[in-house]
Amino acid sequence: MPFFEQLAGNLVYGAILGSVYGLSTMGLSLIFGVLRIVNVGHGPFIMLGAFTAFWMFTLFGIAPVISISVALVLGLALGFVVFFAVIKRLINAPELSTLLATFAIGIFLEEVAKFIWGPDHRGYSWDIGSIDLSITLIPYSKILAFISSIVIAYLLYMWFQKTKLGAAVRAVVEDSEGAAACGINVGRIYALSFAIGIGLTVASGVLVTLFVPVGINPYMGHEYTLKAFVIAVLGGLASPWGAFYAGFIFGLIENGSYTLLGTIPGVEPFSLTRFVAFSLLLVILLIKPTGLLGGESK
Amino acid sequence: MRIAKFGLLLALIVGLAFLGCAQQEQPKATPTPTPAATPEEKIPDKILIGGTLSLTGKYSKEGQMSLWGIQAAIKWVNDVHGGVNVGGKKVKLEFKYYDDESKKEAVQSLVERLITSDNAMFLLAPYSSGLTLAGAPIADKHKVLYMSHGGASDRIFEQGYAYVVQTLSPASEYMAPFLDMVKAVDPSAKKVAMVYEDSEFSKAVFAGARKHAEELGFEIVLEKTYPKNPTDLTPLLSEVKAASPDIIIGGGHFADGQLLASQMADLKLDAKAISILVAPALPKFYEALGTKAEGICAPGQWEVGVTYGPEAAKKSGIDYFGPSQDEFLNLFHEFAGKDTMPSYHAAEAAAAILAYAKAIEEANSLDTDKIRNTMNDLRFMTFFGEWKIDPATGKQIGHKMVIFQWQGGEKKIIWPPSAANAEPYYPIPTWDEKAAGKLAKK
Amino acid sequence: MSFFDKYASLIPVLLIYVVLFAIGILVPGMWQPVAFIMFYITLGQAFNIFLGLTGYVDFGYVAFLALGAYGMAIAVESLGGANLGFGIILIGLVLAIVMASILSLAVGAVALRLRGAYFAIATIGVNEGFRYFVEGARIWGGSEGIIISGAMRNIFGRETANFISTFVSDILVFIIAILAAIVTVLIMNRKMGYALMAVREDEDAAKVMGINVTKYKVMAFIASASFAGLIGASAWTLKMTYVFPSDVFLITYTVEAIVIVMLGGAGTLMGPVVGGLIYGILKYYLSITLPGFQLIILAPLLVVIVIAFPEGVVGALKRKARGNARKYLR
């Protein structure tokens, strides 16, 4: 049955893509969970990660898998800078202010990137062979993206569960005033969480290029921002773990629904998959705003 | 009265903000369309061509290329040609531009500014069909010629604008020569798959391609679109693979074109010939994909290495105007830097400038209507190729698209034979062969 | 408050419109730049009715402009042969309002139950979802959109068609701006205005006080969306003579509207006017003086404004203004 064979193949790709989506959304959810700020300039940070991978590979021949750690460190540093320069002053400001400020930061990053690297679409070829699953072929680089994103998510999970600092972050997510009363320096946790969130996002940019090693350009982030919103909501918006699982689900839905929508005559099925994705977002927001995987309603 | 003062102050500030920049306004000298006025026509000391360019936003890449092309062409007209020959005088060209940010709101006000406050006598349309349409009513209102060098859509020329003329080939022509090429090289190839972006431009291109393919007797086994900025095309490409086509045509813009090629390689989706819209035209395509790019074809308005020159013009029995290709390249490098090679966006913009210069000389007048009438019968060649418009609509019918192919890391022009500098490499190496280092080079 | 006091705040706003109009008419070459700036002012005015008065951030606001644009395009395209003359434009405007308000009713009925960031994200979803529905299901020309330049020339002739695109459409924008200002004042002066103020301060408390919160929110939403539809119909379809989905469902416009409202001062009548003026003028002259660098300058500026003037220019002025001047600044 070619139909099911194709569907299966698409789902395999969907799962890999989903893992990348998941990791790229965790940062967004973490920042929202702790600071209650929606980072509308999310995508441009992914773009920075993609360029990190590109330059490390082209200039120094460093494998993208190794660049992940470089991107993470760069992202952390950038996160601290952005936090202390801008976000810190907006912690208690109305939504409007933070939405606008983060959007402006995003635009600024894009324009700076364009200024430095030009508007070209770049890419790299890191060929390490591929595996034949009989239903489809998968390059090892994509499998590495899949594994890396799971490993990073797991490490983060352990950090949250096993370290004191991680526990403090969890406490702030639960109840920031209560946490402050318990002697937790909430301001420091905000800074740290924001930096980790940005770090994760920049690192996920490297994974994005492992999945799609081409089309790297200053404006590539926009598409990921929109998808990250859908995924974050799927996962409950405030939960990084929810976001990670939701990424998988989203990847599967995106690729799976294409095959199904393709059976409708007279339409553009691929464009409709996006309609499906955004409709899903609305339905979930209305039925269960805490997300498909979210726990109790707040 | 506090309030009155406040109101007055506000009004003053607003007023001043505008007036400050409107000082240089002079009443515009509109060219009178009466033919009797020509003998006494006063020829100014310079001819100002205006245009909005997309230096930021989504068309910033194309916009930058256009600017360099325009600057090179202007330099040739002024320094090499000595200026435009009109009314017994040699008049220099000048170009004035603003950044439209690739956005339609900006286009109209900037075009109006170019016409009324800068007194631009001729206009270059912005990049893309949408922006070209946005500026057209303004140009038409002021009866200023508006030359499209980046608006490919055929639909622009179905709207009845009298002053809009086109220098590049319209969208419907993009894929035609590729199909001609396949037909000529391998009459047994029958099955065509089309995978392209769901956008105005690509749809126009592939509607033209579908029509041409059917005329040539190809069978379209699969036709699918994808939305802008896709992240994964494998679901679509696995369908293509199942249809096992002989040739694949597709694409839309830069990022998706690269993705298309890259994921065809992932899935080892082989075909005898592949042609992708837009993306392969840029050197970055090969840098990004490496040897995977070998053998991939793309349509272009122009390419470095085309054989258009004075001799080709003589053969066709038409005039040649403008720099030779080498001259153009030298001038282009002066503005763009030594390492940057011009894309066709630079060439088509340069050709638009040359077309203006040529038409003005032929009309021997700066009167818009006279020039527009002259253009109806004008047929000549530049380094960009032939220039001839359809008199009724202003659509370009003389210029022909070229097909190039990445061969051994170089873009070689393979079609039409009259412009080609290499033979088509057909069938192209498979993805496995390419991964093993085989190049599409004999 | 006397009648004059209630409506005094309209005077400076209308004065600015008159000055702008005069500059456009009297100074050669300034009509289009004025229209460019008026587009932003009007966008701010319309958006302010919802964003400013309720405090809800509708990130998908541009969808209403898009629907309005389609409304006009559909009217011109399908009724072109009906010999209606200028009646077509009227029908187009009505269609624009109808389409925009139907969508706003649908969105308002469901999404307005959400708050804060959830509402913002839901509305992004509406906008993007709608766009891909138009493209994917191939309605209204799908991704190829609708071009009406030819149809307009057939209906009105060349001269009049150009006149509509380069003048009438801009006049319409002026009228929309005036209407939006009046509606804003009307709302502010009524119970609805006070109810919405309460919602903005503390929605739950307002509910407890017995205010029909949902009714007023939806009303403001529909009013704001209808104006957006009108803007789309005139400033986009009539002026640009085409509608491409990738162009009209662009979130950038929402962000620009937010910037304008915020710059001037959310929830004030004068705010969007001042915001639109600053933003429009800045943008126009940056693109002339520093082509290519507008955004790299504008972005950090925005951040500074958000931090330093969270209430906007008018908000800050209002706080300082005393006595009589206050009633002109709302």
Short mmCIF file of C-alpha atoms in Angstrom, two decimals, chain A residues 11-216:
data_model
loop_
_atom_site.label_atom_id
_atom_site.label_comp_id
_atom_site.label_asym_id
_atom_site.label_seq_id
_atom_site.Cartn_x
_atom_site.Cartn_y
_atom_site.Cartn_z
CA LEU A 11 5.38 10.32 10.26
CA VAL A 12 9.00 9.28 10.81
CA TYR A 13 10.12 12.61 9.41
CA GLY A 14 7.37 14.28 11.39
CA ALA A 15 8.71 12.82 14.63
CA ILE A 16 12.26 13.99 13.92
CA LEU A 17 11.09 17.44 12.94
CA GLY A 18 8.83 17.41 15.98
CA SER A 19 11.76 16.82 18.32
CA VAL A 20 13.45 19.89 16.88
CA TYR A 21 10.24 21.88 17.16
CA GLY A 22 9.88 20.71 20.74
CA LEU A 23 13.32 21.83 21.80
CA SER A 24 12.94 25.13 19.99
CA THR A 25 9.75 25.83 21.92
CA MET A 26 11.02 24.88 25.38
CA GLY A 27 12.78 28.19 25.76
CA LEU A 28 9.63 30.11 24.93
CA SER A 29 7.61 28.13 27.47
CA LEU A 30 10.25 28.40 30.17
CA ILE A 31 10.37 32.17 29.83
CA PHE A 32 6.61 32.42 29.90
CA GLY A 33 6.34 30.03 32.81
CA VAL A 34 8.76 31.94 34.99
CA LEU A 35 8.47 35.55 33.88
CA ARG A 36 4.98 35.52 32.35
CA ILE A 37 6.41 37.17 29.26
CA VAL A 38 5.64 35.99 25.73
CA ASN A 39 8.82 36.37 23.74
CA VAL A 40 7.44 37.52 20.40
CA GLY A 41 10.99 37.87 19.13
CA HIS A 42 11.57 34.16 19.59
CA GLY A 43 12.40 33.26 16.00
CA PRO A 44 15.38 35.58 15.52
CA PHE A 45 17.16 33.77 18.37
CA ILE A 46 16.72 30.53 16.44
CA MET A 47 18.22 32.32 13.46
CA LEU A 48 21.29 33.21 15.54
CA GLY A 49 21.73 29.54 16.40
CA ALA A 50 21.45 28.58 12.75
CA PHE A 51 24.16 31.08 11.83
CA THR A 52 26.33 29.81 14.66
CA ALA A 53 26.17 26.32 13.20
CA PHE A 54 26.82 27.66 9.73
CA TRP A 55 29.89 29.71 10.63
CA MET A 56 31.40 27.12 12.93
CA PHE A 57 31.13 24.59 10.12
CA THR A 58 32.24 26.79 7.24
CA LEU A 59 35.07 28.61 9.01
CA PHE A 60 36.43 25.95 11.32
CA GLY A 61 34.92 22.74 10.00
CA ILE A 62 33.35 22.03 13.35
CA ALA A 63 30.55 19.49 13.24
CA PRO A 64 27.16 21.05 13.99
CA VAL A 65 26.57 18.60 16.83
CA ILE A 66 29.49 20.18 18.66
CA SER A 67 28.28 23.68 17.83
CA ILE A 68 25.24 23.02 19.99
CA SER A 69 27.27 23.70 23.11
CA VAL A 70 28.81 26.81 21.58
CA ALA A 71 25.36 28.09 20.71
CA LEU A 72 24.13 27.30 24.19
CA VAL A 73 26.89 29.37 25.77
CA LEU A 74 26.38 32.23 23.33
CA GLY A 75 22.67 32.10 23.97
CA LEU A 76 23.10 32.16 27.73
CA ALA A 77 25.33 35.22 27.48
CA LEU A 78 22.95 36.96 25.11
CA GLY A 79 20.05 36.06 27.39
CA PHE A 80 21.71 37.75 30.36
CA VAL A 81 22.50 40.84 28.31
CA VAL A 82 18.95 41.17 27.00
CA PHE A 83 17.54 40.52 30.45
CA PHE A 84 19.54 43.17 32.23
CA ALA A 85 19.26 45.70 29.42
CA VAL A 86 15.55 45.40 28.76
CA ILE A 87 13.48 42.67 30.34
CA LYS A 88 14.39 43.47 33.93
CA ARG A 89 12.73 46.85 33.59
CA LEU A 90 9.55 45.35 32.24
CA ILE A 91 8.87 42.53 34.71
CA ASN A 92 5.68 44.08 36.05
CA ALA A 93 4.73 46.08 32.98
CA PRO A 94 1.47 45.33 31.12
CA GLU A 95 1.48 42.73 28.35
CA LEU A 96 1.53 45.40 25.70
CA SER A 97 4.95 46.62 26.81
CA THR A 98 6.61 43.24 26.90
CA LEU A 99 5.07 42.10 23.64
CA LEU A 100 6.32 45.20 21.94
CA ALA A 101 9.74 45.16 23.52
CA THR A 102 10.46 41.54 22.67
CA PHE A 103 9.22 42.10 19.15
CA ALA A 104 11.54 45.07 18.77
CA ILE A 105 14.45 43.01 20.07
CA GLY A 106 13.67 40.40 17.45
CA ILE A 107 13.65 42.95 14.65
CA PHE A 108 16.88 44.42 15.93
CA LEU A 109 18.60 41.02 15.88
CA GLU A 110 17.38 40.40 12.33
CA GLU A 111 18.59 43.73 11.08
CA VAL A 112 21.95 43.41 12.79
CA ALA A 113 22.33 39.94 11.29
CA LYS A 114 21.49 41.33 7.88
CA PHE A 115 23.91 44.17 8.38
CA ILE A 116 26.77 41.83 9.27
CA TRP A 117 26.10 38.78 7.11
CA GLY A 118 23.97 40.19 4.32
CA PRO A 119 20.56 38.98 3.21
CA ASP A 120 21.86 35.86 1.45
CA HIS A 121 20.42 32.42 1.97
CA ARG A 122 23.24 30.20 3.07
CA GLY A 123 23.69 26.57 3.85
CA TYR A 124 26.23 23.85 4.51
CA SER A 125 26.60 20.21 3.54
CA TRP A 126 27.52 17.90 6.33
CA ASP A 127 27.18 14.52 4.68
CA ILE A 128 27.57 11.55 6.96
CA GLY A 129 25.45 9.12 5.03
CA SER A 130 21.93 7.94 5.55
CA ILE A 131 19.94 4.94 6.67
CA ASP A 132 17.38 3.10 4.57
CA LEU A 133 14.23 2.26 6.48
CA SER A 134 12.62 0.79 3.35
CA ILE A 135 9.67 3.14 3.81
CA THR A 136 11.95 6.13 3.58
CA LEU A 137 15.56 7.27 3.72
CA ILE A 138 16.89 9.29 6.62
CA PRO A 139 20.25 11.05 6.76
CA TYR A 140 22.21 10.35 9.93
CA SER A 141 22.51 14.07 10.52
CA LYS A 142 18.78 14.24 11.07
CA ILE A 143 18.91 11.30 13.44
CA LEU A 144 21.61 13.14 15.37
CA ALA A 145 19.30 16.14 15.60
CA PHE A 146 16.65 13.86 17.04
CA ILE A 147 18.98 12.32 19.61
CA SER A 148 20.55 15.63 20.61
CA SER A 149 17.25 17.29 21.24
CA ILE A 150 16.11 14.44 23.48
CA VAL A 151 19.43 14.49 25.35
CA ILE A 152 19.27 18.24 25.93
CA ALA A 153 15.68 18.08 27.08
CA TYR A 154 16.56 15.25 29.46
CA LEU A 155 19.58 17.10 30.88
CA LEU A 156 17.44 20.13 31.50
CA TYR A 157 14.88 17.95 33.20
CA MET A 158 17.51 16.49 35.50
CA TRP A 159 18.81 19.95 36.30
CA PHE A 160 15.33 21.06 37.29
CA GLN A 161 14.67 18.00 39.39
CA LYS A 162 18.02 17.36 41.02
CA THR A 163 19.63 20.71 41.70
CA LYS A 164 18.82 23.34 44.24
CA LEU A 165 18.72 26.08 41.64
CA GLY A 166 16.37 24.03 39.52
CA ALA A 167 14.07 23.57 42.47
CA ALA A 168 14.12 27.32 43.06
CA VAL A 169 13.04 27.91 39.46
CA ARG A 170 10.21 25.44 39.91
CA ALA A 171 9.15 27.24 43.06
CA VAL A 172 9.02 30.58 41.24
CA VAL A 173 6.91 29.04 38.48
CA GLU A 174 4.46 27.77 41.07
CA ASP A 175 4.20 30.96 43.08
CA SER A 176 6.69 33.79 42.80
CA GLU A 177 5.54 35.62 45.92
CA GLY A 178 5.64 32.50 48.00
CA ALA A 179 9.08 31.71 46.68
CA ALA A 180 10.28 35.18 47.61
CA ALA A 181 8.89 34.67 51.10
CA CYS A 182 10.91 31.47 51.37
CA GLY A 183 14.06 33.47 50.81
CA ILE A 184 14.54 32.72 47.12
CA ASN A 185 16.10 35.63 45.23
CA VAL A 186 13.35 35.90 42.62
CA GLY A 187 15.18 38.51 40.59
CA ARG A 188 18.12 36.16 40.16
CA ILE A 189 15.84 33.31 39.16
CA TYR A 190 14.21 35.53 36.55
CA ALA A 191 17.57 36.40 35.06
CA LEU A 192 18.73 32.80 35.08
CA SER A 193 15.53 31.44 33.58
CA PHE A 194 15.47 34.02 30.85
CA ALA A 195 19.08 33.27 29.99
CA ILE A 196 18.46 29.52 29.95
CA GLY A 197 15.38 30.06 27.81
CA ILE A 198 17.35 32.07 25.27
CA GLY A 199 20.24 29.62 25.47
CA LEU A 200 17.94 26.72 24.65
CA THR A 201 16.39 28.66 21.80
CA VAL A 202 19.72 29.56 20.24
CA ALA A 203 20.91 25.98 20.66
CA SER A 204 17.79 24.72 18.95
CA GLY A 205 18.74 26.89 16.01
CA VAL A 206 21.69 24.54 15.49
CA LEU A 207 19.34 21.58 15.49
CA VAL A 208 17.12 23.32 12.99
CA THR A 209 20.07 23.41 10.60
CA LEU A 210 20.76 19.74 11.21
CA PHE A 211 17.28 19.10 9.94
CA VAL A 212 17.36 21.73 7.19
CA PRO A 213 20.99 22.71 6.49
CA VAL A 214 20.00 25.28 3.86
CA GLY A 215 18.07 28.52 3.61
CA ILE A 216 19.87 30.09 6.57
#
